[in-house]
mmCIF file of C-alpha atoms in Angstrom:
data_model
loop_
_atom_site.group_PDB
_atom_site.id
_atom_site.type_symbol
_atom_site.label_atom_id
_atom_site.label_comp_id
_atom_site.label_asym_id
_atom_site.label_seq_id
_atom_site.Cartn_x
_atom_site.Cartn_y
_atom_site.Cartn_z
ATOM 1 C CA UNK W 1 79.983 118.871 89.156
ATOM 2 C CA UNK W 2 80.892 116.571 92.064
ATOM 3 C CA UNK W 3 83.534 118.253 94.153
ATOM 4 C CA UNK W 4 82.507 119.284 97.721
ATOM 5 C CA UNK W 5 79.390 117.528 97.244
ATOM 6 C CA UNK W 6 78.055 114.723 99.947
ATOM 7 C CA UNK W 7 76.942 111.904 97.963
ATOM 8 C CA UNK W 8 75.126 108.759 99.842
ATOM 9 C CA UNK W 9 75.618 105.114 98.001
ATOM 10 C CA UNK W 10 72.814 102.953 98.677
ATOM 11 C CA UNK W 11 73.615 99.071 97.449
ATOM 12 C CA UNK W 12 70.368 96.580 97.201
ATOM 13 C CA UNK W 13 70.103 93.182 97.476
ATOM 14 C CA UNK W 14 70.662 90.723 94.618
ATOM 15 C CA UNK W 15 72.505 87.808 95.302
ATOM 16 C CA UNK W 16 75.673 87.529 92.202
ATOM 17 C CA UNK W 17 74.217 90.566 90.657
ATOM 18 C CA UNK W 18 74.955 92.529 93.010
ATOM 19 C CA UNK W 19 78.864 92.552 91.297
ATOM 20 C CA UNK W 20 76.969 95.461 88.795
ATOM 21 C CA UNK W 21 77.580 97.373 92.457
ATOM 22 C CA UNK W 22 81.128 96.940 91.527
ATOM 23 C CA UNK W 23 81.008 97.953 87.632
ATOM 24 C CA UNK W 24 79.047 101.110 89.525
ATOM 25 C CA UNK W 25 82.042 101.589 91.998
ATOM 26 C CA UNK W 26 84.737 101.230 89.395
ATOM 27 C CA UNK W 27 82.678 104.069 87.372
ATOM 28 C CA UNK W 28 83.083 106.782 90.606
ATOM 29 C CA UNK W 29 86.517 106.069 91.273
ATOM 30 C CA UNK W 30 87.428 106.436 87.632
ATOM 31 C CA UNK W 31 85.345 110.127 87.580
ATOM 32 C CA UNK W 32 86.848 111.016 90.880
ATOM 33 C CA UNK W 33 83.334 110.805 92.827
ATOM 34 C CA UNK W 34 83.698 109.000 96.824
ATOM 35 C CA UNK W 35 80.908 108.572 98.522
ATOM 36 C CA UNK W 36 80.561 109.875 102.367
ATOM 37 C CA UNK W 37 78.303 107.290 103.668
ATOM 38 C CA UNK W 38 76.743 103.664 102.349
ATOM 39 C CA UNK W 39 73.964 101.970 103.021
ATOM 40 C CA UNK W 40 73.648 98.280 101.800
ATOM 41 C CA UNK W 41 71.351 94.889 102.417
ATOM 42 C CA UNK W 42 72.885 91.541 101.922
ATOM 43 C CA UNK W 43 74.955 91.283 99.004
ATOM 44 C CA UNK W 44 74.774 95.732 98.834
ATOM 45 C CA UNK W 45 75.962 95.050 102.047
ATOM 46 C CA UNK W 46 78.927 93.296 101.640
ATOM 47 C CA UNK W 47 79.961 94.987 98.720
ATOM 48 C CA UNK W 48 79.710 98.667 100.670
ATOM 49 C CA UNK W 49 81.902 97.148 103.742
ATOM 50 C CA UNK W 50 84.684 96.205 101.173
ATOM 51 C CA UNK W 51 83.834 99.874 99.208
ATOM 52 C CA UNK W 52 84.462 101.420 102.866
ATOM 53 C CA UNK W 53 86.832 99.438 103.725
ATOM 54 C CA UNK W 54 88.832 100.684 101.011
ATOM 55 C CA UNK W 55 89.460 97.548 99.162
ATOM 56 C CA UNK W 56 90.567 98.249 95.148
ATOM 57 C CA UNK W 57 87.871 97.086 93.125
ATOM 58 C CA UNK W 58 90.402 93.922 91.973
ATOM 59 C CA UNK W 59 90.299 92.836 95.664
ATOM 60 C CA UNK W 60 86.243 93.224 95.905
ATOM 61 C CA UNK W 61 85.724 90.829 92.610
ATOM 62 C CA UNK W 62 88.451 88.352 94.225
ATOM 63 C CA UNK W 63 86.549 88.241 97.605
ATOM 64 C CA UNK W 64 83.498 87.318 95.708
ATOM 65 C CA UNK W 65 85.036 84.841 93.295
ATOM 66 C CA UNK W 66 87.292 83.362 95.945
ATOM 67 C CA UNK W 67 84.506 82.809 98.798
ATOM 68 C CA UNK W 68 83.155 79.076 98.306
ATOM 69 C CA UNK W 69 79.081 79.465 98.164
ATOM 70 C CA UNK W 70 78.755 75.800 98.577
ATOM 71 C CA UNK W 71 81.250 73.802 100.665
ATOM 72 C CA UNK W 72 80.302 70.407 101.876
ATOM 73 C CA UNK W 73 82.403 71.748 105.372
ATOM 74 C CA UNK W 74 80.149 74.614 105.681
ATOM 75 C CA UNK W 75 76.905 72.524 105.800
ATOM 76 C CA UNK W 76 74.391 73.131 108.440
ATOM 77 C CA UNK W 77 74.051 70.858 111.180
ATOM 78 C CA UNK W 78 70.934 71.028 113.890
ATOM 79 C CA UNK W 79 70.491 74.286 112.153
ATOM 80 C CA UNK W 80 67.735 75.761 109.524
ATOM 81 C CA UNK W 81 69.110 76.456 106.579
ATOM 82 C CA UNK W 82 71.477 74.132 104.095
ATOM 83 C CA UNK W 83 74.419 76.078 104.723
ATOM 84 C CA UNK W 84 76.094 76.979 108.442
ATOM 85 C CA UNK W 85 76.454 81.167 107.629
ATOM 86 C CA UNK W 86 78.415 81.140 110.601
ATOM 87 C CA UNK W 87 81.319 79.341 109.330
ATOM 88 C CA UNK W 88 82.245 81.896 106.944
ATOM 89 C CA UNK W 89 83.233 84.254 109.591
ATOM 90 C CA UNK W 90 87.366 82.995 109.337
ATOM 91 C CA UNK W 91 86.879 83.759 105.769
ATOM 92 C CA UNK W 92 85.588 87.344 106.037
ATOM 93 C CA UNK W 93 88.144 88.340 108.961
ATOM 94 C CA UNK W 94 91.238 88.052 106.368
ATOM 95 C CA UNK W 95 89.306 90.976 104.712
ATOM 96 C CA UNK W 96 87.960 92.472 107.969
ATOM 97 C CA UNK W 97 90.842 92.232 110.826
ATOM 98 C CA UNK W 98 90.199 94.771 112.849
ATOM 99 C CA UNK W 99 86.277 93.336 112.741
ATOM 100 C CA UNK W 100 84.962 96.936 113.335
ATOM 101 C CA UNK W 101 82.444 99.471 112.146
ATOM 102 C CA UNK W 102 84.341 102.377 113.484
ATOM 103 C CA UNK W 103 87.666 101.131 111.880
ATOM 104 C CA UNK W 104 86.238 101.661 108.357
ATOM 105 C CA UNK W 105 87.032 104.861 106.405
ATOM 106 C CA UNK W 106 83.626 105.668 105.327
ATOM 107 C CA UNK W 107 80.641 104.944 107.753
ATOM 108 C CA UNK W 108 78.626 101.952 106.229
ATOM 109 C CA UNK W 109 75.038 101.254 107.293
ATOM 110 C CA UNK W 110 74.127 97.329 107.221
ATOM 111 C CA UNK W 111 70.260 96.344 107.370
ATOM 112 C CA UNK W 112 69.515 92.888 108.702
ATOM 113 C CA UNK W 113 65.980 90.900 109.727
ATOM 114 C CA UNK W 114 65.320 90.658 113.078
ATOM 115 C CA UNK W 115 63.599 86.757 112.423
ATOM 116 C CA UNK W 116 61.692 86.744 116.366
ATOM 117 C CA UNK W 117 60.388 90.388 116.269
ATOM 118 C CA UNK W 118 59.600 90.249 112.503
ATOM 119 C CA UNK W 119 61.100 93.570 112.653
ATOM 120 C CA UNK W 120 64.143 95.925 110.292
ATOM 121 C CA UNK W 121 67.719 96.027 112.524
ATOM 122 C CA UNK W 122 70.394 98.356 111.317
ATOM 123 C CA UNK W 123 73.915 97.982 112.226
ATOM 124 C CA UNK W 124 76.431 101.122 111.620
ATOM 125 C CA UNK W 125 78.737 100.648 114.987
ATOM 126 C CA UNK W 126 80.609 97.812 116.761
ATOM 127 C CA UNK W 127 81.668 94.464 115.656
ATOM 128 C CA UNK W 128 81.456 94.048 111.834
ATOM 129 C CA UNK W 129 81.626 90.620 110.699
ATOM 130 C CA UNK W 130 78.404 88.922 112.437
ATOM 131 C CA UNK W 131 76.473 91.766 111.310
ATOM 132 C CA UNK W 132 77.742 91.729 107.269
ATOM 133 C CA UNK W 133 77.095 87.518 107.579
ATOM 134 C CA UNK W 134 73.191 88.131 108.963
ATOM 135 C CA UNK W 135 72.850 90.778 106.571
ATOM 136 C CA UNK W 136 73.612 88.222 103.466
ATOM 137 C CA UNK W 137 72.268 85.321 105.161
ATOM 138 C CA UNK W 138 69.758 84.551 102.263
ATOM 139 C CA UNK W 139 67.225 82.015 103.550
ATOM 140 C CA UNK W 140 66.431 79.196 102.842
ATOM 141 C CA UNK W 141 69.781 78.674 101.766
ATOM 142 C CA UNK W 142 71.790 80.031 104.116
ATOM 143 C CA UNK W 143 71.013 79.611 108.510
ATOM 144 C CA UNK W 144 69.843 82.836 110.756
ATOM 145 C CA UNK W 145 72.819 84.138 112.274
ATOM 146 C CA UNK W 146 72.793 84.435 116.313
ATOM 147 C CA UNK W 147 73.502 88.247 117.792
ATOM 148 C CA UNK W 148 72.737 89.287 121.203
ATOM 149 C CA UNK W 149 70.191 85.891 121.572
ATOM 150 C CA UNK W 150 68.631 87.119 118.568
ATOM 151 C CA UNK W 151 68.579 85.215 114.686
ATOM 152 C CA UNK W 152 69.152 87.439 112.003
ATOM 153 C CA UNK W 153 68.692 86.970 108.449
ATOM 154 C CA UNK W 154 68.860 88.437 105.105
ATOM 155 C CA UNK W 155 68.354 92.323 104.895
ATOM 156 C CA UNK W 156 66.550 92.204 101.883
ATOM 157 C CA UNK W 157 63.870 90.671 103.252
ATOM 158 C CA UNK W 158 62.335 93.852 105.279
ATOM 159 C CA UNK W 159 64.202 96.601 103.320
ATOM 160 C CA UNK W 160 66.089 96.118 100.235
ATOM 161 C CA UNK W 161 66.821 99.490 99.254
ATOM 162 C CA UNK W 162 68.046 101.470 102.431
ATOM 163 C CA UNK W 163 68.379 104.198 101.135
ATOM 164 C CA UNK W 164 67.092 106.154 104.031
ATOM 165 C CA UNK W 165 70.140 105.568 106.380
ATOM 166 C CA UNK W 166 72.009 108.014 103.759
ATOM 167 C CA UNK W 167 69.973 110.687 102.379
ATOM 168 C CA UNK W 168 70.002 113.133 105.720
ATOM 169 C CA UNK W 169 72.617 115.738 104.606
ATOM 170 C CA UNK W 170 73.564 114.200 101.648
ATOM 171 C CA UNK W 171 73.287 116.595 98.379
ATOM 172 C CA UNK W 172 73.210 113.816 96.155
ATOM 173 C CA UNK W 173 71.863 109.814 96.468
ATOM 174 C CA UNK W 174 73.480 107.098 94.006
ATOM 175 C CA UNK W 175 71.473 103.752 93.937
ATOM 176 C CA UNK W 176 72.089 100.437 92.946
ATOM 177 C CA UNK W 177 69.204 98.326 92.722
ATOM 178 C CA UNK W 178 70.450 94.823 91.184
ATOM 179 C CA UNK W 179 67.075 92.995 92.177
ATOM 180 C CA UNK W 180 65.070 94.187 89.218
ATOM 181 C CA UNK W 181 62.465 92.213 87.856
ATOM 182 C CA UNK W 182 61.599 92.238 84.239
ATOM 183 C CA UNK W 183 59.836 90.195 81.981
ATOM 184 C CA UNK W 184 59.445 86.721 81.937
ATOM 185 C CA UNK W 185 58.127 83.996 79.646
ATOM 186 C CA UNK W 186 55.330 81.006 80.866
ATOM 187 C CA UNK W 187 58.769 78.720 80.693
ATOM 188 C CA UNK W 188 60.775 80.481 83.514
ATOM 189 C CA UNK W 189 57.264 79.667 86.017
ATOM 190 C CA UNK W 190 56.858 76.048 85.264
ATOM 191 C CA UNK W 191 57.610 75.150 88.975
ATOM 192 C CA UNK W 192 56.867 75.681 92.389
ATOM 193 C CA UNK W 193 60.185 77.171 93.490
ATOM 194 C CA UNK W 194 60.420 79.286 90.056
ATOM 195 C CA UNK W 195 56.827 80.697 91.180
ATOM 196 C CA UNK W 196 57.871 81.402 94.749
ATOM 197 C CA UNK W 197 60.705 83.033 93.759
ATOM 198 C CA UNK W 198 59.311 85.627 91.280
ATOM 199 C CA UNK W 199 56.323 86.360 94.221
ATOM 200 C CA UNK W 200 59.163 87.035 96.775
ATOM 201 C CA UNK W 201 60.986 89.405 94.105
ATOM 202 C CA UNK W 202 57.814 91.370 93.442
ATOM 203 C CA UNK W 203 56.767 91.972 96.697
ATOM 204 C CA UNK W 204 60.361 93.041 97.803
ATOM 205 C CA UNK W 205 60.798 94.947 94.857
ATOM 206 C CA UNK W 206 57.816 96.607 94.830
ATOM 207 C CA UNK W 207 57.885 97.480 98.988
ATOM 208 C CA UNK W 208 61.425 99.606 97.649
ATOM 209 C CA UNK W 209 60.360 100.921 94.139
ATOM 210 C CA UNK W 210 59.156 104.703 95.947
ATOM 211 C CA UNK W 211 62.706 104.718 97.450
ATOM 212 C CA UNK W 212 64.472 103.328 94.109
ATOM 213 C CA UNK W 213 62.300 106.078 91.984
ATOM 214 C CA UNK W 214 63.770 109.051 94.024
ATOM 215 C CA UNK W 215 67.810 108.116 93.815
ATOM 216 C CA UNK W 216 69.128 111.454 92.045
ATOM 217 C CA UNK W 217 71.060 108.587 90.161
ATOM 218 C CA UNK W 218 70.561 104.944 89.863
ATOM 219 C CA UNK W 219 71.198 101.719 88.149
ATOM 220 C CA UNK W 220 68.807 99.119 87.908
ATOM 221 C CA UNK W 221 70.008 97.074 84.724
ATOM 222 C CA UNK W 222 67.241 94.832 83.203
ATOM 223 C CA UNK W 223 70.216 92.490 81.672
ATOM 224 C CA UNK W 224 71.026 91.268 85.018
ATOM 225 C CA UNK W 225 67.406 89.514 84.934
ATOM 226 C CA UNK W 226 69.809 87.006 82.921
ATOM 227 C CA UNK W 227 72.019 86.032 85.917
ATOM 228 C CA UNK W 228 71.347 83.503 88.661
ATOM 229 C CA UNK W 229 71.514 84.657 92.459
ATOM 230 C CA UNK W 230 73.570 82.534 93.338
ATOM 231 C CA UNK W 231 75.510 81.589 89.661
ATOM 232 C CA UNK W 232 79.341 82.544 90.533
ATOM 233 C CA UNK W 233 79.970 81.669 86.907
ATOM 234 C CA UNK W 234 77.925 85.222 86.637
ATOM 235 C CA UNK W 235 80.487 87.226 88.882
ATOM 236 C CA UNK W 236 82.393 89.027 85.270
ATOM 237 C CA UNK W 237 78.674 89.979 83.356
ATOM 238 C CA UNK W 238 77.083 91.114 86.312
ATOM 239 C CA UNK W 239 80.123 93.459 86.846
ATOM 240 C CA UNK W 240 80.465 94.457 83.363
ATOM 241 C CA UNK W 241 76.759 95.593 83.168
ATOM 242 C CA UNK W 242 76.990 97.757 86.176
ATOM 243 C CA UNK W 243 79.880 98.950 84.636
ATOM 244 C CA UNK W 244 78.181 100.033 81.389
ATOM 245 C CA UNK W 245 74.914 101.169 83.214
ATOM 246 C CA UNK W 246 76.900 103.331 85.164
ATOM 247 C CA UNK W 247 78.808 105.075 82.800
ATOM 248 C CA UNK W 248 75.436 105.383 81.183
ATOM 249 C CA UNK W 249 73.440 106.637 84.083
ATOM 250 C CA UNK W 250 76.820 109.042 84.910
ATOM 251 C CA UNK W 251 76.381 110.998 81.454
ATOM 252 C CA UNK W 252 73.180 111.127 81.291
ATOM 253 C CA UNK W 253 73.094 113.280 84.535
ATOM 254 C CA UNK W 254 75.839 115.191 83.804
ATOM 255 C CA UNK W 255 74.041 115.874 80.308
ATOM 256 C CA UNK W 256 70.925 117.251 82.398
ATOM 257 C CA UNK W 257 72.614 119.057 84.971
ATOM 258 C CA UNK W 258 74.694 121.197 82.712
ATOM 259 C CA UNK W 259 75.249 124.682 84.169
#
């Protein structure tokens, strides 16, 4: 069903849930499906430099649970944001030596936000590392990272779902879109920052849900609505629910695309 087919992998935002990418990845390499090209924003974006990178998925869960979100070293100083993104640049060059786009075996597309010109910056060639860091740096958390005199942040902000980096020439599009927004109850918007938060995720969401709707497969589990962004303790149930919504999403188009 697969073989000699070019399949694009587009990997959203999400924060922790973004380890259902993973559960997703795990599912092709276990049916024999690679994709030829990714796209990814933020944490999609980390996850497909690892996938290209061709780290097992073992090594892409251990990066995750391994990297320290919060380290009192790491703070921000004379900087906006609590935590200095910058400083986790020794920690992704044990993963990323060569600190390349063109040393990766798959080419990877990585969307940042240009913060000065307001505008969408994608990254698919040169130096790796400052690019994957600007791509996750999730504000107000984490500070703008510097490129070329310019501050980049978090690539969900202007286009969480780039899925449009990978879809020329490919014959089939898998998505992974692990900022879903279900259902909530009047508890979970009894604050200001609860409120702002579910306004940012609509909006985003919504600016992507055209893109999302045409992936000739796609996850987008509701369960992850459980998980925290930023809750490591999440890494294992994010990944097992991608896991199971892939395998899910897998038969069900094999089931409609029998010959």
């Amino acid at each position: 069903m697969f073989t000699g087919k070019k399949i694009g992998l587009v990997l959203s935002g999400g924060g922790i849930r973004g380890m259902a990418h993973i559960g997703l990845l795990k599912v092709l390499q276990e049916r024999g499906v690679k994709a030829q090209s990714v796209a990814g924003a933020s944490i999609g974006a980390l996850v497909g430099a690892l996938y290209a990178n061709g780290n097992s998925i073992d090594e892409m869960l251990a990066f995750f649970k391994e990297t320290p979100l919060f380290q009192y070293s790491f703070f921000a100083i004379g900087k906006p944001g609590l935590i200095d993104t910058e400083r986790y640049f020794s920690v992704f060059q044990q993963f990323f030596p060569h600190d390349s786009f063109e040393q990766l075996n798959i080419p990877l597309h990585v969307v940042a936000t240009d913060l000065l010109q307001g505008t969408e910056k994608v990254f698919n060639q040169g130096a790796l590392i400052m690019p994957l860091l600007a791509s996750a740096a999730l504000t107000p958390v984490f500070s703008p990272v510097e490129i070329d005199k310019v501050l980049y942040a978090d690539g969900g902000i202007m286009n969480n779902f780039p899925k449009e980096y990978v879809e020329q020439g490919a014959d089939l599009v898998v998505g992974s879109n692990v900022s879903v927004n279900g259902k909530l109850q009047k508890k979970d918007l009894s604050n200001s920052l609860q409120l702002t938060s579910r306004i940012t995720g609509l909006m985003i969401y919504a600016s992507c849900r055209e893109k999302i709707c045409e992936c000739d497969i796609l996850i987008e589990p509701a369960q992850l609505d459980q998980i925290g962004v930023l809750d490591k303790k999440g890494i294992e149930k994010a990944f097992t629910i991608g896991y199971d919504a892939a395998n899910f999403a897998m038969d069900a188009y094999l089931d409609k695309n029998k010959p």
